[in-house]
Structure formats: structure tokens, C-alpha cells
mmCIF file of C-alpha atoms in Angstrom:
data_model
loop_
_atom_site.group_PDB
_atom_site.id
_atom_site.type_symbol
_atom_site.label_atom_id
_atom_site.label_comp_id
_atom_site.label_asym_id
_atom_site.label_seq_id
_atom_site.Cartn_x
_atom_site.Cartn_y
_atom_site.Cartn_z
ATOM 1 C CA UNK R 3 33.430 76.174 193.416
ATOM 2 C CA UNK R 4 30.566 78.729 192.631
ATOM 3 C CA UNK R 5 27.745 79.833 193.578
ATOM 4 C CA UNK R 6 25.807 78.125 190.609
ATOM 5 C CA UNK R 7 27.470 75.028 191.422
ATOM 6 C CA UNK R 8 24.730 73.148 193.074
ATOM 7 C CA UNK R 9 22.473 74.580 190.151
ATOM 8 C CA UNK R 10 24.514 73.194 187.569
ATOM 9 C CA UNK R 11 24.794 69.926 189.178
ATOM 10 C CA UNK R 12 20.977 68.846 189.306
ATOM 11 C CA UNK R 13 20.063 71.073 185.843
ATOM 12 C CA UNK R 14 17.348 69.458 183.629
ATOM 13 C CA UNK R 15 16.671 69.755 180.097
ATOM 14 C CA UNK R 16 12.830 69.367 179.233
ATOM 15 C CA UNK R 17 12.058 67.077 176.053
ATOM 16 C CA UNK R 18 8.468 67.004 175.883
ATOM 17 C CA UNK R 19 5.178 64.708 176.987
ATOM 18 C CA UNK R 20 7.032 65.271 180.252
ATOM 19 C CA UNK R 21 10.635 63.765 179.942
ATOM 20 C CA UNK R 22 13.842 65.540 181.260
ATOM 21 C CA UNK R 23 16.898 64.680 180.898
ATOM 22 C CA UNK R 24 20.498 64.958 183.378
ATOM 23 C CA UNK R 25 24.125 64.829 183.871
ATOM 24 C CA UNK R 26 24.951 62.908 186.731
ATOM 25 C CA UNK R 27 27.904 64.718 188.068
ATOM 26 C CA UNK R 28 30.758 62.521 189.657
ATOM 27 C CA UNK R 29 31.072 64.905 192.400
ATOM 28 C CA UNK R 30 28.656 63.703 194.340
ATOM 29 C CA UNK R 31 29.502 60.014 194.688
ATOM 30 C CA UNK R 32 29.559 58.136 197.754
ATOM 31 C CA UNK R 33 30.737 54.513 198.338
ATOM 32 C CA UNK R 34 29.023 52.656 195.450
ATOM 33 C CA UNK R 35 27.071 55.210 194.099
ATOM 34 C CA UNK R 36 25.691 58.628 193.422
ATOM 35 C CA UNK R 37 24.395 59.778 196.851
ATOM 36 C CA UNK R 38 20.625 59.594 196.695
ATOM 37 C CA UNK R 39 20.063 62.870 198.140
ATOM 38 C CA UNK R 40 21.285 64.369 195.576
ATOM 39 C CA UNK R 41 19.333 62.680 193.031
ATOM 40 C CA UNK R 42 16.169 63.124 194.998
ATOM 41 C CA UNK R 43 16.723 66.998 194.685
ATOM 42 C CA UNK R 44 17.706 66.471 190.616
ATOM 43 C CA UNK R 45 14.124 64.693 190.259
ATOM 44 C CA UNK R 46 12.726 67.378 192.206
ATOM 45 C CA UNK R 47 13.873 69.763 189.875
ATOM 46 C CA UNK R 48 12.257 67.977 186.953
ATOM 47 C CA UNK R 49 9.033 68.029 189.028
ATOM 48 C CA UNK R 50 8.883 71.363 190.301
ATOM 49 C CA UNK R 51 8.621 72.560 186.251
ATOM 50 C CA UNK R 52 5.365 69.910 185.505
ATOM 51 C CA UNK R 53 2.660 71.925 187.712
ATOM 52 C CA UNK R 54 2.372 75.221 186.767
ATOM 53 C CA UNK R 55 2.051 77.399 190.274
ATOM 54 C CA UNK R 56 3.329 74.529 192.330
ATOM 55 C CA UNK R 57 7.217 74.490 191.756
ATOM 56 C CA UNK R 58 7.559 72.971 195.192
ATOM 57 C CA UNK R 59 8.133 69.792 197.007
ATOM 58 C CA UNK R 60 5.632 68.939 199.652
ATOM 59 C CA UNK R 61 5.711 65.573 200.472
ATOM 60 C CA UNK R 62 8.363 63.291 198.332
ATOM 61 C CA UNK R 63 8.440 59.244 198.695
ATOM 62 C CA UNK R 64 11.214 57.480 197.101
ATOM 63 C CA UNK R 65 12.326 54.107 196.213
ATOM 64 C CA UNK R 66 15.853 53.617 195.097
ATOM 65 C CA UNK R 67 15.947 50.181 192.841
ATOM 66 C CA UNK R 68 19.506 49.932 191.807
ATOM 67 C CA UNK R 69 22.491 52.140 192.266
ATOM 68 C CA UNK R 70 22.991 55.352 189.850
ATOM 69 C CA UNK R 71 26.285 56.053 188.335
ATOM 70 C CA UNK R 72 27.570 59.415 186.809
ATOM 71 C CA UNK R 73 26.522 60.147 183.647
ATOM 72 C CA UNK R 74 23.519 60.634 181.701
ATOM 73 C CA UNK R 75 20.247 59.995 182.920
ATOM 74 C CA UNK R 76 16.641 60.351 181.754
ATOM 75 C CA UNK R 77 13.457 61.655 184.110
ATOM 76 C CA UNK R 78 10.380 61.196 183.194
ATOM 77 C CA UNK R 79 7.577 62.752 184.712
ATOM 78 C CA UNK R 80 3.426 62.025 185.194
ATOM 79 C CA UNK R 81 0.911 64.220 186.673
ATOM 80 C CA UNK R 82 -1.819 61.901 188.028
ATOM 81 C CA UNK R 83 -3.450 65.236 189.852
ATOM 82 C CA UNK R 84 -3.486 69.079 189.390
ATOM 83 C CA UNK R 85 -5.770 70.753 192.166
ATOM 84 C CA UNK R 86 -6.491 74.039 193.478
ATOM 85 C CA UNK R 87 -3.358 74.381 195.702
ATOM 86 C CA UNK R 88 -1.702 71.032 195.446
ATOM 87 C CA UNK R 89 -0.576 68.567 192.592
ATOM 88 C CA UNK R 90 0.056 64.722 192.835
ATOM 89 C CA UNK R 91 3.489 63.642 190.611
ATOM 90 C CA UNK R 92 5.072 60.728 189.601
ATOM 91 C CA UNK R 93 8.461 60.342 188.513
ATOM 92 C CA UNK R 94 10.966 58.019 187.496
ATOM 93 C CA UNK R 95 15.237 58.582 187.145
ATOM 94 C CA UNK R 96 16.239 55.877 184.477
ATOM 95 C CA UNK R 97 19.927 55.320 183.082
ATOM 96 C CA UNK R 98 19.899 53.367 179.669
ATOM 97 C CA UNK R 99 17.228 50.511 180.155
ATOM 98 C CA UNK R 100 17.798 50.418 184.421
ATOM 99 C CA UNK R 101 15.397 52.130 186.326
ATOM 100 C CA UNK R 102 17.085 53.627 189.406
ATOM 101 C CA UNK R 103 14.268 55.400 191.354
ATOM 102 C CA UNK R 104 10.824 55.868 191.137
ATOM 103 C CA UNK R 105 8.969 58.748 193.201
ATOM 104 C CA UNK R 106 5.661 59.672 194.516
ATOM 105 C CA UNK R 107 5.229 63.394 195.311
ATOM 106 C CA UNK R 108 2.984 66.686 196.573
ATOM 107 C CA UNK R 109 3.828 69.705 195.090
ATOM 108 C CA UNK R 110 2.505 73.126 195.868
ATOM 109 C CA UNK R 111 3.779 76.791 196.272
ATOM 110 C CA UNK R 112 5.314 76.796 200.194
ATOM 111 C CA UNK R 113 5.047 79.997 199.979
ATOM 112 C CA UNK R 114 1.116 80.513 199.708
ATOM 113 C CA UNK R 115 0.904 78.245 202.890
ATOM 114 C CA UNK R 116 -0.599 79.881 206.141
ATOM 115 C CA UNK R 117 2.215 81.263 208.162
ATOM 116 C CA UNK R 118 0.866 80.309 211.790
ATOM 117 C CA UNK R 119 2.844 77.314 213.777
ATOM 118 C CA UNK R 120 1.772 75.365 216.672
ATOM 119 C CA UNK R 121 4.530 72.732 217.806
ATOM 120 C CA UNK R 122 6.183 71.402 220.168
ATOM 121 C CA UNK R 123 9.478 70.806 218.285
ATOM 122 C CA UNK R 124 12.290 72.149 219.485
ATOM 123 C CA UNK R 125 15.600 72.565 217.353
ATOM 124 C CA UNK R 126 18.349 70.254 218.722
ATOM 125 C CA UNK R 127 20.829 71.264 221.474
ATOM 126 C CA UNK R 128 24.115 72.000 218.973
ATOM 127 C CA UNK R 129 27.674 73.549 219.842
ATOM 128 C CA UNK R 130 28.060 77.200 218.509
ATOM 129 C CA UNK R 131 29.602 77.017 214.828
ATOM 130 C CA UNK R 132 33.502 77.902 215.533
ATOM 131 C CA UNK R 133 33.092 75.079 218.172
ATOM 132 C CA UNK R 134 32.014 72.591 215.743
ATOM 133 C CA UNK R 135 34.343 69.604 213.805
ATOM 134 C CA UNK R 136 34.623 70.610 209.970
ATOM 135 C CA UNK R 137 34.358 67.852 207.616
ATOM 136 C CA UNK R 138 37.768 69.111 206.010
ATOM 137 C CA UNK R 139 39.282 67.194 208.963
ATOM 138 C CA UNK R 140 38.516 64.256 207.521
ATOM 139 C CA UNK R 141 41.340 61.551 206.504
ATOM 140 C CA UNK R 142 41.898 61.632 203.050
ATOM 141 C CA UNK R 143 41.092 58.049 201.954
ATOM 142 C CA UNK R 144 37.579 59.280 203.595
ATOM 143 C CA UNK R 145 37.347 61.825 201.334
ATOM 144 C CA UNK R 146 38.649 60.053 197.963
ATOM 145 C CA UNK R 147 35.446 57.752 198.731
ATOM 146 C CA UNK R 148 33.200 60.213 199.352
ATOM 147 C CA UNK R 149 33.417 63.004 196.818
ATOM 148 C CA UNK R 150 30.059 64.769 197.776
ATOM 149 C CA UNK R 151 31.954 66.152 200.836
ATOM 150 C CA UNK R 152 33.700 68.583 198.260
ATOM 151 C CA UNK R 153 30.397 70.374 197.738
ATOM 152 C CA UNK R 154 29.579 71.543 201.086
ATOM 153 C CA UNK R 155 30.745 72.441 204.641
ATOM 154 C CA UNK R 156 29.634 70.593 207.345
ATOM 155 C CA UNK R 157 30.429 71.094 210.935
ATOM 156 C CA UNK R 158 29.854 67.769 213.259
ATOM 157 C CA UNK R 159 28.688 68.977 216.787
ATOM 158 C CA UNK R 160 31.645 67.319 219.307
ATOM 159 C CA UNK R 161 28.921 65.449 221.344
ATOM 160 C CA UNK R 162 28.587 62.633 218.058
ATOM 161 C CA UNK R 163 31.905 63.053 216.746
ATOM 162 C CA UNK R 164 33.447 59.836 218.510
ATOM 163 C CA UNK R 165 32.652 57.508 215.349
ATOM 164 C CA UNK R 166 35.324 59.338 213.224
ATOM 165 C CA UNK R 167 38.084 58.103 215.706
ATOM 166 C CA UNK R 168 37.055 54.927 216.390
ATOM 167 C CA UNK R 169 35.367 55.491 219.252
ATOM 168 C CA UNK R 170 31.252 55.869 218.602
ATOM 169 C CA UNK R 171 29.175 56.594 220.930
ATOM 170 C CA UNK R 172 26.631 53.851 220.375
ATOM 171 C CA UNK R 173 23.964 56.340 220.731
ATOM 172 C CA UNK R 174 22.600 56.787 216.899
ATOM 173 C CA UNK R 175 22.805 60.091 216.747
ATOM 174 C CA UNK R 176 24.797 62.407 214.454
ATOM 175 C CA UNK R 177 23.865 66.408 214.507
ATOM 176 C CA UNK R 178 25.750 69.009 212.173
ATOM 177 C CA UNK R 179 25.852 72.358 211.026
ATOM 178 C CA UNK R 180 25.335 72.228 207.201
ATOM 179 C CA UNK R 181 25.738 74.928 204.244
ATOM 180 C CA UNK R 182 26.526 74.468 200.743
ATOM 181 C CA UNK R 183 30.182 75.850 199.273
ATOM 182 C CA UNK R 184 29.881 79.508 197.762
ATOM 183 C CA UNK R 185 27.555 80.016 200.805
ATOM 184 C CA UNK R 186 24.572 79.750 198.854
ATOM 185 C CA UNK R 187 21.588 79.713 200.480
ATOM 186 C CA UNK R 188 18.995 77.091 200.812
ATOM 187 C CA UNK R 189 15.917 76.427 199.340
ATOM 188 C CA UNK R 190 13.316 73.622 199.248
ATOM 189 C CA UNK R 191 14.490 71.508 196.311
ATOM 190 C CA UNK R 192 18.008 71.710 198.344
ATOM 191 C CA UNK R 193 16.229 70.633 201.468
ATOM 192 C CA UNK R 194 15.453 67.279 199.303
ATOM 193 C CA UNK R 195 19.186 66.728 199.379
ATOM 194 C CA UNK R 196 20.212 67.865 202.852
ATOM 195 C CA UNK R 197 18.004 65.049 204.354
ATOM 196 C CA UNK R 198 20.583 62.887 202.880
ATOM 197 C CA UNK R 199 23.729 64.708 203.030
ATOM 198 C CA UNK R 200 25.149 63.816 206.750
ATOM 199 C CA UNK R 201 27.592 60.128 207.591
ATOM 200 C CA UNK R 202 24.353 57.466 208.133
ATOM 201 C CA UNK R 203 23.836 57.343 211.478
ATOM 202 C CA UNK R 204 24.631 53.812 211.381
ATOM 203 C CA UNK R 205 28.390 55.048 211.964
ATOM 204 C CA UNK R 206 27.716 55.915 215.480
ATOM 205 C CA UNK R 207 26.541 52.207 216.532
ATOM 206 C CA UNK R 208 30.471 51.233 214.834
ATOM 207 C CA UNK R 209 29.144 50.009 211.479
ATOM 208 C CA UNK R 210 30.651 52.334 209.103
ATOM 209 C CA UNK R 211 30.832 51.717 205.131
ATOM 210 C CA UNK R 212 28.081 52.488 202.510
ATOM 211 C CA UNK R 213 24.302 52.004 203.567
ATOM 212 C CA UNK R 214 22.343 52.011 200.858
ATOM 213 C CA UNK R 215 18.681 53.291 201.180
ATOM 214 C CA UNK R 216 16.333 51.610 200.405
ATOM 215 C CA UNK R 217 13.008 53.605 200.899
ATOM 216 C CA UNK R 218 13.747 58.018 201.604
ATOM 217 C CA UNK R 219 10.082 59.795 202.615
ATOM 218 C CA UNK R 220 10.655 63.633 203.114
ATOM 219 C CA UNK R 221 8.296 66.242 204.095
ATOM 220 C CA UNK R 222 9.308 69.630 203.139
ATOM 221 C CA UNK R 223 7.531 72.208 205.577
ATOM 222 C CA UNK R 224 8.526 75.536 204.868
ATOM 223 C CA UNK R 225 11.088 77.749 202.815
ATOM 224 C CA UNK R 226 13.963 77.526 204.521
ATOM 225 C CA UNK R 227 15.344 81.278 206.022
ATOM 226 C CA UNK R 228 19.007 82.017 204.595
ATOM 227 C CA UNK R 229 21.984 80.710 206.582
ATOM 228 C CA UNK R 230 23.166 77.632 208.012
ATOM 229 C CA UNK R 231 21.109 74.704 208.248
ATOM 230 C CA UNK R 232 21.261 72.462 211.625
ATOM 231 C CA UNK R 233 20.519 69.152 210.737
ATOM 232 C CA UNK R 234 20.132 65.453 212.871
ATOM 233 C CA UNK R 235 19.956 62.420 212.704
ATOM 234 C CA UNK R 236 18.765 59.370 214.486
ATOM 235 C CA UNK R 237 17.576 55.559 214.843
ATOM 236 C CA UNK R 238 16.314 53.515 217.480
ATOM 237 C CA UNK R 239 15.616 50.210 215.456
ATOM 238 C CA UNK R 240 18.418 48.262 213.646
ATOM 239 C CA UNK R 241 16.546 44.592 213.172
ATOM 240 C CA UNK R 242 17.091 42.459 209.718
ATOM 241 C CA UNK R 243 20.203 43.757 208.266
ATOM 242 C CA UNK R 244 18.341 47.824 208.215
ATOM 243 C CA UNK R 245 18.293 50.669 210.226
ATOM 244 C CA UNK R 246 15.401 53.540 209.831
ATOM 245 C CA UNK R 247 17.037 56.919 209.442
ATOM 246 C CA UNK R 248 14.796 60.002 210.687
ATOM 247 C CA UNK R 249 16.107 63.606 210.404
ATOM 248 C CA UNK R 250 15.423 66.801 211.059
ATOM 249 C CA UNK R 251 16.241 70.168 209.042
ATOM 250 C CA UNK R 252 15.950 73.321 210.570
ATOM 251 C CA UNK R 253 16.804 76.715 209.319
ATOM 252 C CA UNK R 254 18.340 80.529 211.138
ATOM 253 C CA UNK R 255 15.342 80.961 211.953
ATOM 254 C CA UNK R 256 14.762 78.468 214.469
ATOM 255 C CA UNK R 257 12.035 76.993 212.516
ATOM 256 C CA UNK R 258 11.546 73.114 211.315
ATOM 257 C CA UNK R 259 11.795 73.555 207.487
ATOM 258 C CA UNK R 260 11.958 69.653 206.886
ATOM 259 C CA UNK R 261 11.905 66.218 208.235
ATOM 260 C CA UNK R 262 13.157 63.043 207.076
ATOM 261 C CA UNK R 263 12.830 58.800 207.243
ATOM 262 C CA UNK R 264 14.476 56.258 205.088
ATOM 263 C CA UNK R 265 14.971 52.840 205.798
ATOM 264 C CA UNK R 266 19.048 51.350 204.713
ATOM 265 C CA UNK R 267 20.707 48.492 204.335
ATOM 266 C CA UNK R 268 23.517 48.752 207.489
ATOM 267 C CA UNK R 269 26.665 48.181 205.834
ATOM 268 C CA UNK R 270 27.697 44.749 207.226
ATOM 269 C CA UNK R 271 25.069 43.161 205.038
#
């Protein structure tokens, strides 16, 4: 693993009138797919190059229609707006004649934005780092499934670890430490993928197996500091065979640099 890794993996080739093309690494497969995080990011690369000034994500709605596989895949990109600080974007991720997701988007330059905060957000209550469960502890058929857990290192705070030994918690949370291998540090298109990186949270009601999403809306606040990410997850809803997913990103800095819903299939449907 190097530091060029992750920019390697979600490269894009322009081809004109605003198609890109992609090689869909198998590295970051999960259950019965390519994790959609990381696809979301590898459109978001496409996207951030169609607006001049604006190479980042804002606001970023997805729809996942079928399940991507590695390999080649084409992007193609619209702009349906270009304003004075923001653009509207369209994309869609196709392999051969499938379409596999189609995107709605903001894009903008994060780092023109005002720098003044007024919240009441606080990050969440997390064990110190050495404290934390590494994902390297994880049973090797686990990890044989779930290749993406090669590419980073994640540290599960003990409080929402229970799932992993048969023993959940029931509460639908999951909180982690997060930071891609090579320690490279974050930035906004990689914030598109982090919102998707962690177990679902599905795991800690005991229903674990793949949960497809269905619908992933991110808003991408800020430009995140360098360091770890803290990262968490929750649900309070699982009704009709799906569970809503909302997450949190937040960077060294103690600041909210991104926040997250999707709505999954749970996996015993």
C-alpha cells in the first residue's frame, strides 16, 4: 500500500462532451458488490473536473440501481447549472448497457466558504485511539468478504464493539476512528467515501450480512483538517425490510466536516 493508493483507485480518464471513464478496483468489494462509498467518491472525482472553480462536493444525492462489479466502468457527466459560487451536476456510473447509479450534486470551492460556525454539534464521546478495537482483529472469513477493509485502518470504539462477538448491543450505533493506509490525509472527495466506509449499523440490532443502499444523501461541510477522522453511525427506524443510516464525519480539529443518510435494505430481506 501507498500513499497514491486511494488516488489510483477512483482515477478518471476524461473522453469528451463530458464522459469519464474507470477501473473498478476489486479491492474494495463488499458482500455482493463494490462498496458504494467508494464509487460515490470515484463519481465525485469525475464531477469535481466539469465546473471549472468548483472542484468540490457540496451536497451529493445518490441512487444505487443495481450492484457494480470490478472492472470497467463509464461516467458520464451533465452540468444543468454553473453559477457564481455554486454549480448543479448530474451524473451517471454505467457498466456495459446497466446503469448502476445516478447522482444529483452541488459543487463549489469549500474553501472560499465563510469560516464562521454556529452549532450545537458536538463530536461524539469516543475512547482514545490506542484504546480502540482495530479492524485487523477481524476473523478472516470477515475479511475474505470484505476486501475494502485492506485499504484503511479503522479503530471500533469498545462501547459498540459487542456485534463482532455475537453479542450486539441492540442500540444502532457503531462509532470508529477512521484513516486511510499510507496515512494519507483526507479530503472532501474522500469524505464521499468515509460516509460509507464503517459495518452498517444494522449489525448492532444482530442482523449482520450485506445491506445494500438504496438511496446515500451526503453533505460535505468543510475541508477536512489532517489526521484521523471520528466517524458514527446510527438508526432509530428499521420498518419494511430498511433501516435509515445517518452519520457523522468529523475531523482533528473537532469540527463537523460531513454528515450522512442513506436508506438500506437490512440484510434478512
Amino acid at each position: 500500500m501507498t500513499e497514491i493508493e486511494w488516488d489510483d483507485h477512483i482515477a478518471v480518464t476524461p473522453g469528451g462532451d463530458g464522459e469519464f471513464t474507470a477501473d473498478l478496483t476489486d479491492g474494495w468489494v463488499v458482500g455482493g458488490g463494490v462498496n458504494g462509498g467508494y464509487l460515490l467518491a470515484t463519481i465525485g472525482n469525475a464531477l469535481g473536473q466539469v465546473a471549472p472553480g468548483k472542484p468540490d462536493p457540496i451536497a451529493v444525492s445518490a441512487y444505487y440501481l443495481s450492484a457494480s462489479v470490478p472492472g470497467p466502468a463509464t461516467i458520464s457527466t451533465r452540468v444543468l447549472r454553473d453559477g457564481g459560487s455554486v454549480a448543479t451536476l448530474a451524473a451517471d456510473l454505467k457498466q456495459g448497457d446497466d446503469t448502476r447509479i445516478t447522482v444529483l450534486a452541488t459543487y463549489g470551492d469549500l474553501g472560499r466558504l465563510p469560516d464562521d460556525v454556529r452549532t450545537t454539534a458536538t463530536p461524539p464521546p469516543m475512547a482514545p485511539l490506542e484504546e480502540c478495537v482495530p479492524n485487523t482483529m477481524a476473523p478472516p472469513e470477515v475479511r475474505k468478504i470484505a476486501r475494502l477493509m485492506e485499504r484503511f485502518d479503522m479503530r471500533f470504539d469498545p462501547s459498540c464493539i459487542g456485534w463482532a462477538v455475537g453479542k450486539p448491543d441492540g442500540n444502532g450505533e457503531l462509532k470508529a476512528w477512521f484513516r486511510l493506509n499510507g496515512e494519507r490525509d483526507p479530503d472532501p472527495i474522500e469524505l464521499l467515501m468515509v460516509c460509507d466506509a464503517l459495518p452498517p449499523v444494522s449489525f448492532d440490532l444482530g442482523m449482520p450480512g450485506w445491506a445494500p443502499t438504496l438511496e446515500l444523501t451526503i453533505h460535505v461541510r468543510a475541508k477536512p483538517a489532517p489526521g484521523w477522522l471520528r466517524v458514527s453511525h446510527h438508526t432509530r427506524n428499521v420498518a419494511g425490510g430498511m433501516f435509515e443510516e445517518d452519520c457523522e464525519v468529523w475531523d482533528s480539529a473537532d469540527r463537523l466536516v460531513a454528515q450522512s443518510r442513506q436508506l438500506a435494505r437490512h440484510p434478512r430481506v
